[in-house]
mmCIF file of C-alpha atoms and ligand atoms in Angstrom:
data_model
loop_
_atom_site.group_PDB
_atom_site.id
_atom_site.type_symbol
_atom_site.label_atom_id
_atom_site.label_comp_id
_atom_site.label_asym_id
_atom_site.label_seq_id
_atom_site.Cartn_x
_atom_site.Cartn_y
_atom_site.Cartn_z
ATOM 1 C CA UNK A 41 -31.113 34.496 9.533
ATOM 2 C CA UNK A 42 -29.338 32.803 6.947
ATOM 3 C CA UNK A 43 -30.292 29.586 6.759
ATOM 4 C CA UNK A 44 -26.451 28.356 5.363
ATOM 5 C CA UNK A 45 -27.756 26.965 2.500
ATOM 6 C CA UNK A 46 -24.179 26.725 1.932
ATOM 7 C CA UNK A 47 -24.117 23.469 3.784
ATOM 8 C CA UNK A 48 -25.708 21.522 0.574
ATOM 9 C CA UNK A 49 -22.601 22.599 -1.150
ATOM 10 C CA UNK A 50 -19.805 20.458 1.215
ATOM 11 C CA UNK A 51 -18.401 17.665 0.444
ATOM 12 C CA UNK A 52 -19.551 14.724 1.312
ATOM 13 C CA UNK A 53 -16.518 12.680 2.387
ATOM 14 C CA UNK A 54 -15.817 9.830 4.626
ATOM 15 C CA UNK A 55 -12.284 10.433 5.429
ATOM 16 C CA UNK A 56 -9.525 6.968 5.305
ATOM 17 C CA UNK A 57 -9.076 6.450 8.705
ATOM 18 C CA UNK A 58 -5.642 4.996 8.821
ATOM 19 C CA UNK A 59 -3.898 3.559 12.022
ATOM 20 C CA UNK A 60 -3.045 5.113 15.104
ATOM 21 C CA UNK A 61 0.340 7.262 15.124
ATOM 22 C CA UNK A 62 0.709 6.562 19.193
ATOM 23 C CA UNK A 63 3.226 8.339 20.685
ATOM 24 C CA UNK A 64 5.038 7.738 23.812
ATOM 25 C CA UNK A 65 8.421 5.414 25.081
ATOM 26 C CA UNK A 66 7.702 1.880 25.424
ATOM 27 C CA UNK A 67 5.247 1.350 22.797
ATOM 28 C CA UNK A 68 5.572 -1.651 19.577
ATOM 29 C CA UNK A 69 3.711 -0.273 16.445
ATOM 30 C CA UNK A 70 2.993 -2.586 14.300
ATOM 31 C CA UNK A 71 -0.414 -0.700 13.392
ATOM 32 C CA UNK A 72 0.572 0.912 9.779
ATOM 33 C CA UNK A 73 2.757 -1.678 7.536
ATOM 34 C CA UNK A 74 5.965 0.333 8.051
ATOM 35 C CA UNK A 75 9.024 -1.320 7.937
ATOM 36 C CA UNK A 76 11.097 -2.374 10.935
ATOM 37 C CA UNK A 77 14.051 -1.920 9.778
ATOM 38 C CA UNK A 78 15.616 2.325 8.784
ATOM 39 C CA UNK A 79 16.628 2.512 5.299
ATOM 40 C CA UNK A 80 19.793 1.797 4.096
ATOM 41 C CA UNK A 81 22.752 3.533 5.212
ATOM 42 C CA UNK A 82 23.023 5.466 1.367
ATOM 43 C CA UNK A 83 20.477 8.015 2.489
ATOM 44 C CA UNK A 84 21.928 8.390 6.159
ATOM 45 C CA UNK A 85 24.963 9.139 3.864
ATOM 46 C CA UNK A 86 22.790 12.014 1.833
ATOM 47 C CA UNK A 87 21.919 13.402 5.354
ATOM 48 C CA UNK A 88 24.958 13.915 6.352
ATOM 49 C CA UNK A 89 26.177 15.157 3.579
ATOM 50 C CA UNK A 90 23.227 17.385 2.905
ATOM 51 C CA UNK A 91 23.837 21.416 2.232
ATOM 52 C CA UNK A 92 20.737 23.182 3.868
ATOM 53 C CA UNK A 93 21.200 25.846 1.528
ATOM 54 C CA UNK A 94 20.365 23.664 -1.072
ATOM 55 C CA UNK A 95 16.650 24.062 0.456
ATOM 56 C CA UNK A 96 16.967 27.632 -1.340
ATOM 57 C CA UNK A 97 16.084 25.747 -4.722
ATOM 58 C CA UNK A 98 12.883 23.947 -5.701
ATOM 59 C CA UNK A 99 13.190 20.700 -6.800
ATOM 60 C CA UNK A 100 13.615 19.340 -10.373
ATOM 61 C CA UNK A 101 9.764 19.806 -11.856
ATOM 62 C CA UNK A 102 9.871 15.684 -13.119
ATOM 63 C CA UNK A 103 11.910 14.172 -11.080
ATOM 64 C CA UNK A 104 14.432 13.183 -13.129
ATOM 65 C CA UNK A 105 17.057 11.897 -10.988
ATOM 66 C CA UNK A 106 14.730 9.333 -9.288
ATOM 67 C CA UNK A 107 12.596 8.223 -12.453
ATOM 68 C CA UNK A 108 16.208 7.748 -14.555
ATOM 69 C CA UNK A 109 17.518 5.376 -10.913
ATOM 70 C CA UNK A 110 13.738 3.192 -10.540
ATOM 71 C CA UNK A 111 14.197 3.267 -14.256
ATOM 72 C CA UNK A 112 16.934 1.385 -14.717
ATOM 73 C CA UNK A 113 16.589 -0.998 -11.603
ATOM 74 C CA UNK A 114 13.759 -2.599 -13.402
ATOM 75 C CA UNK A 115 15.057 -2.467 -16.842
ATOM 76 C CA UNK A 116 12.878 0.217 -17.753
ATOM 77 C CA UNK A 117 12.927 3.403 -19.851
ATOM 78 C CA UNK A 118 12.295 6.699 -18.074
ATOM 79 C CA UNK A 119 9.280 7.381 -19.566
ATOM 80 C CA UNK A 120 8.192 3.962 -18.119
ATOM 81 C CA UNK A 121 7.975 5.470 -14.808
ATOM 82 C CA UNK A 122 5.920 8.338 -12.905
ATOM 83 C CA UNK A 123 6.956 9.277 -9.354
ATOM 84 C CA UNK A 124 4.812 11.275 -6.634
ATOM 85 C CA UNK A 125 4.233 12.222 -3.094
ATOM 86 C CA UNK A 126 3.461 8.431 -1.650
ATOM 87 C CA UNK A 127 1.425 5.822 -3.741
ATOM 88 C CA UNK A 128 -1.287 7.558 -2.141
ATOM 89 C CA UNK A 129 -1.286 10.525 -4.101
ATOM 90 C CA UNK A 130 -0.360 8.561 -7.310
ATOM 91 C CA UNK A 131 -3.160 6.610 -7.387
ATOM 92 C CA UNK A 132 -5.042 9.857 -6.842
ATOM 93 C CA UNK A 133 -3.204 11.218 -10.174
ATOM 94 C CA UNK A 134 -4.187 7.436 -12.012
ATOM 95 C CA UNK A 135 -7.785 8.335 -10.686
ATOM 96 C CA UNK A 136 -8.008 11.564 -12.420
ATOM 97 C CA UNK A 137 -6.180 10.529 -15.649
ATOM 98 C CA UNK A 138 -8.087 7.427 -16.567
ATOM 99 C CA UNK A 139 -11.251 6.896 -14.536
ATOM 100 C CA UNK A 140 -13.545 9.758 -16.157
ATOM 101 C CA UNK A 141 -16.466 7.420 -17.353
ATOM 102 C CA UNK A 142 -19.779 7.007 -16.766
ATOM 103 C CA UNK A 143 -19.204 3.349 -16.165
ATOM 104 C CA UNK A 144 -18.397 2.509 -12.400
ATOM 105 C CA UNK A 145 -14.769 1.086 -11.592
ATOM 106 C CA UNK A 146 -14.554 -1.875 -10.120
ATOM 107 C CA UNK A 147 -12.935 -2.992 -7.203
ATOM 108 C CA UNK A 148 -13.246 -5.726 -4.486
ATOM 109 C CA UNK A 149 -15.077 -5.138 -0.890
ATOM 110 C CA UNK A 150 -11.919 -6.142 1.077
ATOM 111 C CA UNK A 151 -9.188 -3.970 -0.004
ATOM 112 C CA UNK A 152 -7.701 -1.030 0.441
ATOM 113 C CA UNK A 153 -10.150 2.004 2.281
ATOM 114 C CA UNK A 154 -8.260 4.665 0.067
ATOM 115 C CA UNK A 155 -10.024 3.299 -3.245
ATOM 116 C CA UNK A 156 -13.442 4.006 -2.297
ATOM 117 C CA UNK A 157 -12.283 7.562 -0.752
ATOM 118 C CA UNK A 158 -11.330 9.023 -3.934
ATOM 119 C CA UNK A 159 -13.730 7.502 -5.713
ATOM 120 C CA UNK A 160 -15.730 9.271 -3.191
ATOM 121 C CA UNK A 161 -14.158 12.681 -3.353
ATOM 122 C CA UNK A 162 -13.890 12.834 -7.102
ATOM 123 C CA UNK A 163 -17.137 11.013 -7.843
ATOM 124 C CA UNK A 164 -16.424 8.596 -9.468
ATOM 125 C CA UNK A 165 -19.310 6.233 -10.297
ATOM 126 C CA UNK A 166 -18.484 3.018 -8.318
ATOM 127 C CA UNK A 167 -19.004 -0.523 -7.735
ATOM 128 C CA UNK A 168 -17.071 -3.448 -5.363
ATOM 129 C CA UNK A 169 -17.356 -7.040 -6.268
ATOM 130 C CA UNK A 170 -16.720 -10.060 -2.953
ATOM 131 C CA UNK A 171 -13.482 -11.477 -2.408
ATOM 132 C CA UNK A 172 -14.093 -15.301 -2.176
ATOM 133 C CA UNK A 173 -14.515 -17.309 1.131
ATOM 134 C CA UNK A 174 -10.967 -17.675 1.419
ATOM 135 C CA UNK A 175 -10.101 -13.801 0.654
ATOM 136 C CA UNK A 176 -8.950 -14.773 -3.305
ATOM 137 C CA UNK A 177 -9.970 -12.230 -5.595
ATOM 138 C CA UNK A 178 -12.171 -14.210 -7.556
ATOM 139 C CA UNK A 179 -10.460 -13.144 -11.469
ATOM 140 C CA UNK A 180 -13.735 -13.512 -12.617
ATOM 141 C CA UNK A 181 -15.889 -11.066 -10.879
ATOM 142 C CA UNK A 182 -13.517 -8.595 -12.122
ATOM 143 C CA UNK A 183 -14.190 -9.145 -15.829
ATOM 144 C CA UNK A 184 -16.544 -6.913 -17.745
ATOM 145 C CA UNK A 185 -17.542 -4.864 -20.700
ATOM 146 C CA UNK A 186 -19.018 -2.102 -18.517
ATOM 147 C CA UNK A 187 -16.123 -1.525 -15.754
ATOM 148 C CA UNK A 188 -14.893 1.959 -16.146
ATOM 149 C CA UNK A 189 -12.023 0.553 -14.810
ATOM 150 C CA UNK A 190 -10.589 -1.813 -12.368
ATOM 151 C CA UNK A 191 -8.303 -1.210 -9.442
ATOM 152 C CA UNK A 192 -6.631 -4.210 -6.952
ATOM 153 C CA UNK A 193 -3.795 -4.342 -4.738
ATOM 154 C CA UNK A 194 -2.026 -7.731 -5.645
ATOM 155 C CA UNK A 195 -0.947 -8.364 -2.829
ATOM 156 C CA UNK A 196 -4.117 -7.679 -0.570
ATOM 157 C CA UNK A 197 -4.392 -5.053 1.659
ATOM 158 C CA UNK A 198 -5.889 -6.658 4.815
ATOM 159 C CA UNK A 199 -5.939 -9.932 3.608
ATOM 160 C CA UNK A 200 -1.571 -10.788 3.037
ATOM 161 C CA UNK A 201 -2.881 -12.886 0.017
ATOM 162 C CA UNK A 202 -1.546 -12.698 -3.163
ATOM 163 C CA UNK A 203 -2.629 -13.231 -6.507
ATOM 164 C CA UNK A 204 -0.369 -14.265 -9.767
ATOM 165 C CA UNK A 205 1.335 -13.180 -12.532
ATOM 166 C CA UNK A 206 -1.258 -14.980 -14.417
ATOM 167 C CA UNK A 207 -4.524 -13.727 -12.439
ATOM 168 C CA UNK A 208 -3.375 -10.060 -13.563
ATOM 169 C CA UNK A 209 -2.993 -11.398 -17.321
ATOM 170 C CA UNK A 210 -6.670 -12.938 -16.829
ATOM 171 C CA UNK A 211 -7.726 -9.674 -16.118
ATOM 172 C CA UNK A 212 -6.271 -8.018 -18.084
ATOM 173 C CA UNK A 213 -7.496 -9.903 -21.749
ATOM 174 C CA UNK A 214 -11.170 -9.321 -20.026
ATOM 175 C CA UNK A 215 -10.919 -5.643 -19.434
ATOM 176 C CA UNK A 216 -9.525 -4.571 -22.832
ATOM 177 C CA UNK A 217 -11.369 -1.155 -22.841
ATOM 178 C CA UNK A 218 -10.380 0.497 -19.503
ATOM 179 C CA UNK A 219 -7.558 0.805 -17.541
ATOM 180 C CA UNK A 220 -6.425 -1.703 -14.795
ATOM 181 C CA UNK A 221 -4.515 -0.399 -11.718
ATOM 182 C CA UNK A 222 -2.328 -3.197 -9.952
ATOM 183 C CA UNK A 223 -1.033 -1.454 -6.654
ATOM 184 C CA UNK A 224 1.571 -3.822 -5.961
ATOM 185 C CA UNK A 225 2.843 -1.315 -2.903
ATOM 186 C CA UNK A 226 3.498 -5.225 -1.046
ATOM 187 C CA UNK A 227 5.164 -7.651 -3.976
ATOM 188 C CA UNK A 228 8.646 -6.667 -3.152
ATOM 189 C CA UNK A 229 8.226 -9.007 0.160
ATOM 190 C CA UNK A 230 5.877 -11.142 -1.636
ATOM 191 C CA UNK A 231 7.079 -14.590 -3.258
ATOM 192 C CA UNK A 232 8.440 -14.118 -7.647
ATOM 193 C CA UNK A 233 5.088 -15.476 -9.287
ATOM 194 C CA UNK A 234 3.132 -12.639 -7.983
ATOM 195 C CA UNK A 235 5.378 -9.346 -9.159
ATOM 196 C CA UNK A 236 3.206 -8.703 -13.044
ATOM 197 C CA UNK A 237 5.968 -5.596 -13.852
ATOM 198 C CA UNK A 238 6.281 -6.744 -16.653
ATOM 199 C CA UNK A 239 3.033 -7.366 -18.087
ATOM 200 C CA UNK A 240 3.473 -3.377 -19.300
ATOM 201 C CA UNK A 241 5.388 -4.344 -21.619
ATOM 202 C CA UNK A 242 2.710 -6.596 -23.126
ATOM 203 C CA UNK A 243 -0.771 -4.325 -22.277
ATOM 204 C CA UNK A 244 -0.998 -0.943 -22.660
ATOM 205 C CA UNK A 245 -3.878 -0.317 -20.056
ATOM 206 C CA UNK A 246 -1.870 -1.688 -17.408
ATOM 207 C CA UNK A 247 -0.914 0.501 -13.973
ATOM 208 C CA UNK A 248 1.419 -0.627 -11.916
ATOM 209 C CA UNK A 249 1.930 0.783 -8.287
ATOM 210 C CA UNK A 250 4.620 0.465 -5.631
ATOM 211 C CA UNK A 251 5.458 2.201 -3.151
ATOM 212 C CA UNK A 252 9.557 3.574 -1.076
ATOM 213 C CA UNK A 253 6.505 3.240 2.294
ATOM 214 C CA UNK A 254 6.438 0.095 2.852
ATOM 215 C CA UNK A 255 9.763 -1.891 1.673
ATOM 216 C CA UNK A 256 12.057 0.569 1.395
ATOM 217 C CA UNK A 257 11.241 2.112 4.995
ATOM 218 C CA UNK A 258 10.789 5.695 3.872
ATOM 219 C CA UNK A 259 7.156 5.688 4.945
ATOM 220 C CA UNK A 260 8.103 9.363 5.747
ATOM 221 C CA UNK A 261 9.081 10.674 3.024
ATOM 222 C CA UNK A 262 6.822 10.518 0.565
ATOM 223 C CA UNK A 263 7.545 8.100 -2.752
ATOM 224 C CA UNK A 264 5.184 5.940 -5.369
ATOM 225 C CA UNK A 265 5.648 5.031 -8.224
ATOM 226 C CA UNK A 266 3.664 4.486 -10.916
ATOM 227 C CA UNK A 267 4.716 2.364 -14.029
ATOM 228 C CA UNK A 268 2.741 1.707 -17.032
ATOM 229 C CA UNK A 269 3.183 2.689 -21.133
ATOM 230 C CA UNK A 270 4.880 5.054 -22.565
ATOM 231 C CA UNK A 271 1.342 6.910 -22.978
ATOM 232 C CA UNK A 272 -0.463 5.751 -19.512
ATOM 233 C CA UNK A 273 2.498 7.573 -17.905
ATOM 234 C CA UNK A 274 2.509 10.881 -20.318
ATOM 235 C CA UNK A 275 -1.155 11.227 -18.995
ATOM 236 C CA UNK A 276 -0.403 11.230 -15.825
ATOM 237 C CA UNK A 277 2.065 13.861 -15.980
ATOM 238 C CA UNK A 278 -0.333 16.091 -17.780
ATOM 239 C CA UNK A 279 -2.441 15.052 -15.261
ATOM 240 C CA UNK A 280 0.356 15.878 -12.066
ATOM 241 C CA UNK A 281 1.590 18.963 -13.784
ATOM 242 C CA UNK A 282 -2.066 20.735 -14.395
ATOM 243 C CA UNK A 283 -4.267 19.726 -11.169
ATOM 244 C CA UNK A 284 -1.531 19.283 -8.782
ATOM 245 C CA UNK A 285 1.719 21.329 -8.891
ATOM 246 C CA UNK A 286 3.414 20.018 -6.071
ATOM 247 C CA UNK A 287 6.352 18.229 -7.169
ATOM 248 C CA UNK A 288 8.300 15.388 -5.065
ATOM 249 C CA UNK A 289 10.698 17.438 -2.730
ATOM 250 C CA UNK A 290 14.814 17.352 -3.016
ATOM 251 C CA UNK A 291 15.916 15.271 -0.213
ATOM 252 C CA UNK A 292 12.760 12.481 -1.258
ATOM 253 C CA UNK A 293 14.565 12.001 -4.823
ATOM 254 C CA UNK A 294 18.284 12.024 -3.463
ATOM 255 C CA UNK A 295 16.726 9.643 -0.457
ATOM 256 C CA UNK A 296 15.329 7.623 -2.891
ATOM 257 C CA UNK A 297 18.571 7.768 -5.722
ATOM 258 C CA UNK A 298 20.371 6.424 -2.785
ATOM 259 C CA UNK A 299 17.677 3.846 -1.556
ATOM 260 C CA UNK A 300 17.237 2.220 -5.006
ATOM 261 C CA UNK A 301 20.826 1.899 -5.654
ATOM 262 C CA UNK A 302 21.447 -0.070 -2.409
ATOM 263 C CA UNK A 303 19.836 -3.683 -4.149
ATOM 264 C CA UNK A 304 22.302 -5.596 -1.774
ATOM 265 C CA UNK A 305 20.732 -3.685 1.905
ATOM 266 C CA UNK A 306 17.380 -3.718 0.077
ATOM 267 C CA UNK A 307 17.407 -7.500 -0.542
ATOM 268 C CA UNK A 308 19.098 -7.871 3.553
ATOM 269 C CA UNK A 309 16.168 -6.391 4.892
ATOM 270 C CA UNK A 310 13.085 -8.355 2.746
ATOM 271 C CA UNK A 311 14.892 -11.466 3.586
ATOM 272 C CA UNK A 312 15.214 -10.582 7.175
ATOM 273 C CA UNK A 313 11.049 -9.613 7.727
ATOM 274 C CA UNK A 314 10.178 -12.398 5.809
ATOM 275 C CA UNK A 315 12.384 -14.833 7.890
ATOM 276 C CA UNK A 316 10.441 -12.986 10.819
ATOM 277 C CA UNK A 317 7.140 -13.323 9.266
ATOM 278 C CA UNK A 318 7.347 -17.054 8.596
ATOM 279 C CA UNK A 319 8.608 -17.407 11.970
ATOM 280 C CA UNK A 320 5.977 -15.209 14.040
ATOM 281 C CA UNK A 321 3.097 -17.239 11.910
ATOM 282 C CA UNK A 322 4.408 -20.440 12.746
ATOM 283 C CA UNK A 323 3.646 -19.594 16.533
ATOM 284 C CA UNK A 324 0.320 -18.058 15.971
ATOM 285 C CA UNK A 325 -0.546 -21.032 14.189
ATOM 286 C CA UNK A 326 1.061 -22.857 17.634
ATOM 287 C CA UNK A 327 -1.323 -20.721 19.198
ATOM 288 C CA UNK A 328 -5.142 -21.951 17.714
ATOM 289 C CA UNK A 329 -5.047 -19.092 15.222
ATOM 290 C CA UNK A 330 -5.871 -19.260 11.962
ATOM 291 C CA UNK A 331 -3.122 -16.880 9.500
ATOM 292 C CA UNK A 332 -3.437 -16.577 6.010
ATOM 293 C CA UNK A 333 -0.616 -17.483 3.900
ATOM 294 C CA UNK A 334 1.411 -13.368 3.769
ATOM 295 C CA UNK A 335 2.713 -12.536 1.069
ATOM 296 C CA UNK A 336 3.163 -9.280 2.316
ATOM 297 C CA UNK A 337 5.003 -7.806 5.902
ATOM 298 C CA UNK A 338 1.978 -7.868 7.695
ATOM 299 C CA UNK A 339 -0.308 -10.910 8.994
ATOM 300 C CA UNK A 340 -4.272 -11.426 8.956
ATOM 301 C CA UNK A 341 -5.310 -14.070 11.560
ATOM 302 C CA UNK A 342 -8.639 -15.088 13.460
ATOM 303 C CA UNK A 343 -8.823 -17.312 16.474
ATOM 304 C CA UNK A 344 -11.655 -19.495 16.487
ATOM 305 C CA UNK A 345 -11.941 -19.391 20.501
ATOM 306 C CA UNK A 346 -11.179 -15.503 20.900
ATOM 307 C CA UNK A 347 -12.776 -12.305 19.309
ATOM 308 C CA UNK A 348 -10.427 -10.503 17.678
ATOM 309 C CA UNK A 349 -11.265 -7.095 18.868
ATOM 310 C CA UNK A 350 -10.684 -8.467 22.395
ATOM 311 C CA UNK A 351 -7.208 -9.183 21.685
ATOM 312 C CA UNK A 352 -7.146 -5.749 19.602
ATOM 313 C CA UNK A 353 -8.069 -3.994 22.902
ATOM 314 C CA UNK A 354 -5.735 -5.951 25.739
ATOM 315 C CA UNK A 355 -2.523 -5.400 23.620
ATOM 316 C CA UNK A 356 -3.167 -1.054 23.310
ATOM 317 C CA UNK A 357 -3.398 -1.459 27.090
ATOM 318 C CA UNK A 358 0.130 -2.614 26.812
ATOM 319 C CA UNK A 359 1.278 -0.964 24.461
ATOM 320 C CA UNK A 360 0.804 -2.870 21.623
ATOM 321 C CA UNK A 361 -0.919 -1.491 18.411
ATOM 322 C CA UNK A 362 -1.872 -3.544 15.931
ATOM 323 C CA UNK A 363 -5.072 -3.155 13.248
ATOM 324 C CA UNK A 364 -8.733 -4.032 14.208
ATOM 325 C CA UNK A 365 -11.050 -3.243 11.321
ATOM 326 C CA UNK A 366 -15.106 -2.843 12.492
ATOM 327 C CA UNK A 367 -15.883 -3.939 8.858
ATOM 328 C CA UNK A 368 -18.501 -7.000 7.338
ATOM 329 C CA UNK A 369 -16.830 -9.846 6.820
ATOM 330 C CA UNK A 370 -13.456 -9.235 8.433
ATOM 331 C CA UNK A 371 -14.799 -7.837 12.034
ATOM 332 C CA UNK A 372 -13.213 -10.938 13.499
ATOM 333 C CA UNK A 373 -9.465 -10.219 12.307
ATOM 334 C CA UNK A 374 -6.167 -9.366 13.440
ATOM 335 C CA UNK A 375 -3.818 -7.292 11.160
ATOM 336 C CA UNK A 376 -0.149 -7.259 12.777
ATOM 337 C CA UNK A 377 2.986 -5.683 11.014
ATOM 338 C CA UNK A 378 5.931 -7.742 11.189
ATOM 339 C CA UNK A 379 8.272 -5.974 13.435
ATOM 340 C CA UNK A 380 11.863 -7.139 14.439
ATOM 341 C CA UNK A 381 12.193 -10.518 16.156
ATOM 342 C CA UNK A 382 12.423 -8.749 19.347
ATOM 343 C CA UNK A 383 9.177 -6.915 19.026
ATOM 344 C CA UNK A 384 7.442 -10.098 17.579
ATOM 345 C CA UNK A 385 7.931 -11.859 20.541
ATOM 346 C CA UNK A 386 6.732 -9.822 23.019
ATOM 347 C CA UNK A 387 3.260 -9.809 21.379
ATOM 348 C CA UNK A 388 3.878 -12.982 21.251
ATOM 349 C CA UNK A 389 3.948 -12.857 25.331
ATOM 350 C CA UNK A 390 0.980 -10.725 25.447
ATOM 351 C CA UNK A 391 -1.136 -13.343 22.865
ATOM 352 C CA UNK A 392 -0.384 -15.919 25.818
ATOM 353 C CA UNK A 393 -1.271 -13.734 28.213
ATOM 354 C CA UNK A 394 -4.199 -13.148 27.636
ATOM 355 C CA UNK A 395 -5.208 -16.596 26.423
ATOM 356 C CA UNK A 396 -4.430 -17.393 30.486
ATOM 357 C CA UNK A 397 -6.920 -14.712 32.185
HETATM 358 C C1 PLP I 579 -0.029 1.592 2.206
HETATM 359 C C2 PLP I 579 -0.616 1.468 1.193
HETATM 360 C C3 PLP I 579 -0.634 2.209 0.057
HETATM 361 C C4 PLP I 579 -0.253 4.012 0.000
HETATM 362 O O1 PLP I 579 1.401 3.520 0.475
HETATM 363 P P1 PLP I 579 1.826 5.597 0.680
HETATM 364 O O2 PLP I 579 2.144 5.864 1.959
HETATM 365 O O3 PLP I 579 0.695 6.477 0.219
HETATM 366 O O4 PLP I 579 2.750 5.499 -0.365
HETATM 367 C C5 PLP I 579 -0.764 1.931 -1.232
HETATM 368 N N1 PLP I 579 -1.573 0.930 -1.028
HETATM 369 C C6 PLP I 579 -1.750 -0.269 0.155
HETATM 370 C C7 PLP I 579 -2.269 -1.525 -0.576
HETATM 371 C C8 PLP I 579 -0.996 0.235 0.760
HETATM 372 O O5 PLP I 579 -1.371 -0.646 1.854
#
């Protein structure tokens, strides 16, 4: 009998666990930080005029039209812009390109759970540093001559908190010999002082990532962006061309361009979500919740009298899906995506019902 020794060589990986994708009617889905509103009507126009025969052709390998539109919108050169299939793929490409040292890369203990998944998969040595008691990231904890790289989400998930542009500058000043990745997935929902994109002109070891999944309502199209010096973006393009020949598809490129070119719609959607966020935040505080100051399209909350897990389970029974993490330090917190005003008032009603049980 074979001892199945090949089992010793299997990849050892704990998969990333995404928010549930429940099916059915009358479900309120507030568990994956998806946008409450549809993408720009200009995206609709692209779909309406799309000719299926165009699908016969391969897409532009380097997604030039989209990179051009993103560069223009941000006052940058096309050489500063990399796009790929969702920012998860952007991060994977950056990890492969830049995290090849024996020295550990560093990231906060409470952060986006994709970073450890990629470290494990790519065998990148890594070290976590605790966020402060108030859940803000401690800049000093990220200082280090010995770092193989640094990655953090800002605004952070699931805490919803933002760190200032000066915080990012501080981290960069103390990490001149490695690449620093600032995952700015949620920056469009944040106060102005949190955006650190302009720092790529000052620091040639900084990569800033964005996505179309949250603020641009296009999670299903899989579009992510990295910004950096022409040199760093050149390395990312080389990695993408060599290990991953999965270019962004034609429809994502075209709809992505349409989204980027409709600034007015984009701003109006952001404004609505931020207004709902502030309103819901105030209501939840009235119910006794502690609500962290969100710079994102979700809230991170805890209640001194009611267990987060019990609230999560009650809402789930009522068809309202939010996110609960059974993880150290945050196992009495809930992450709630900002939906429409109507969805949020239904959620608040159910929370009240739970509390009055
Ligand atoms: C949602 C999210 C991403 C990934 O988004 P994509 O859909 O892969 O573009 C990356 N980082 C953080 C912090 C996120 O919350």
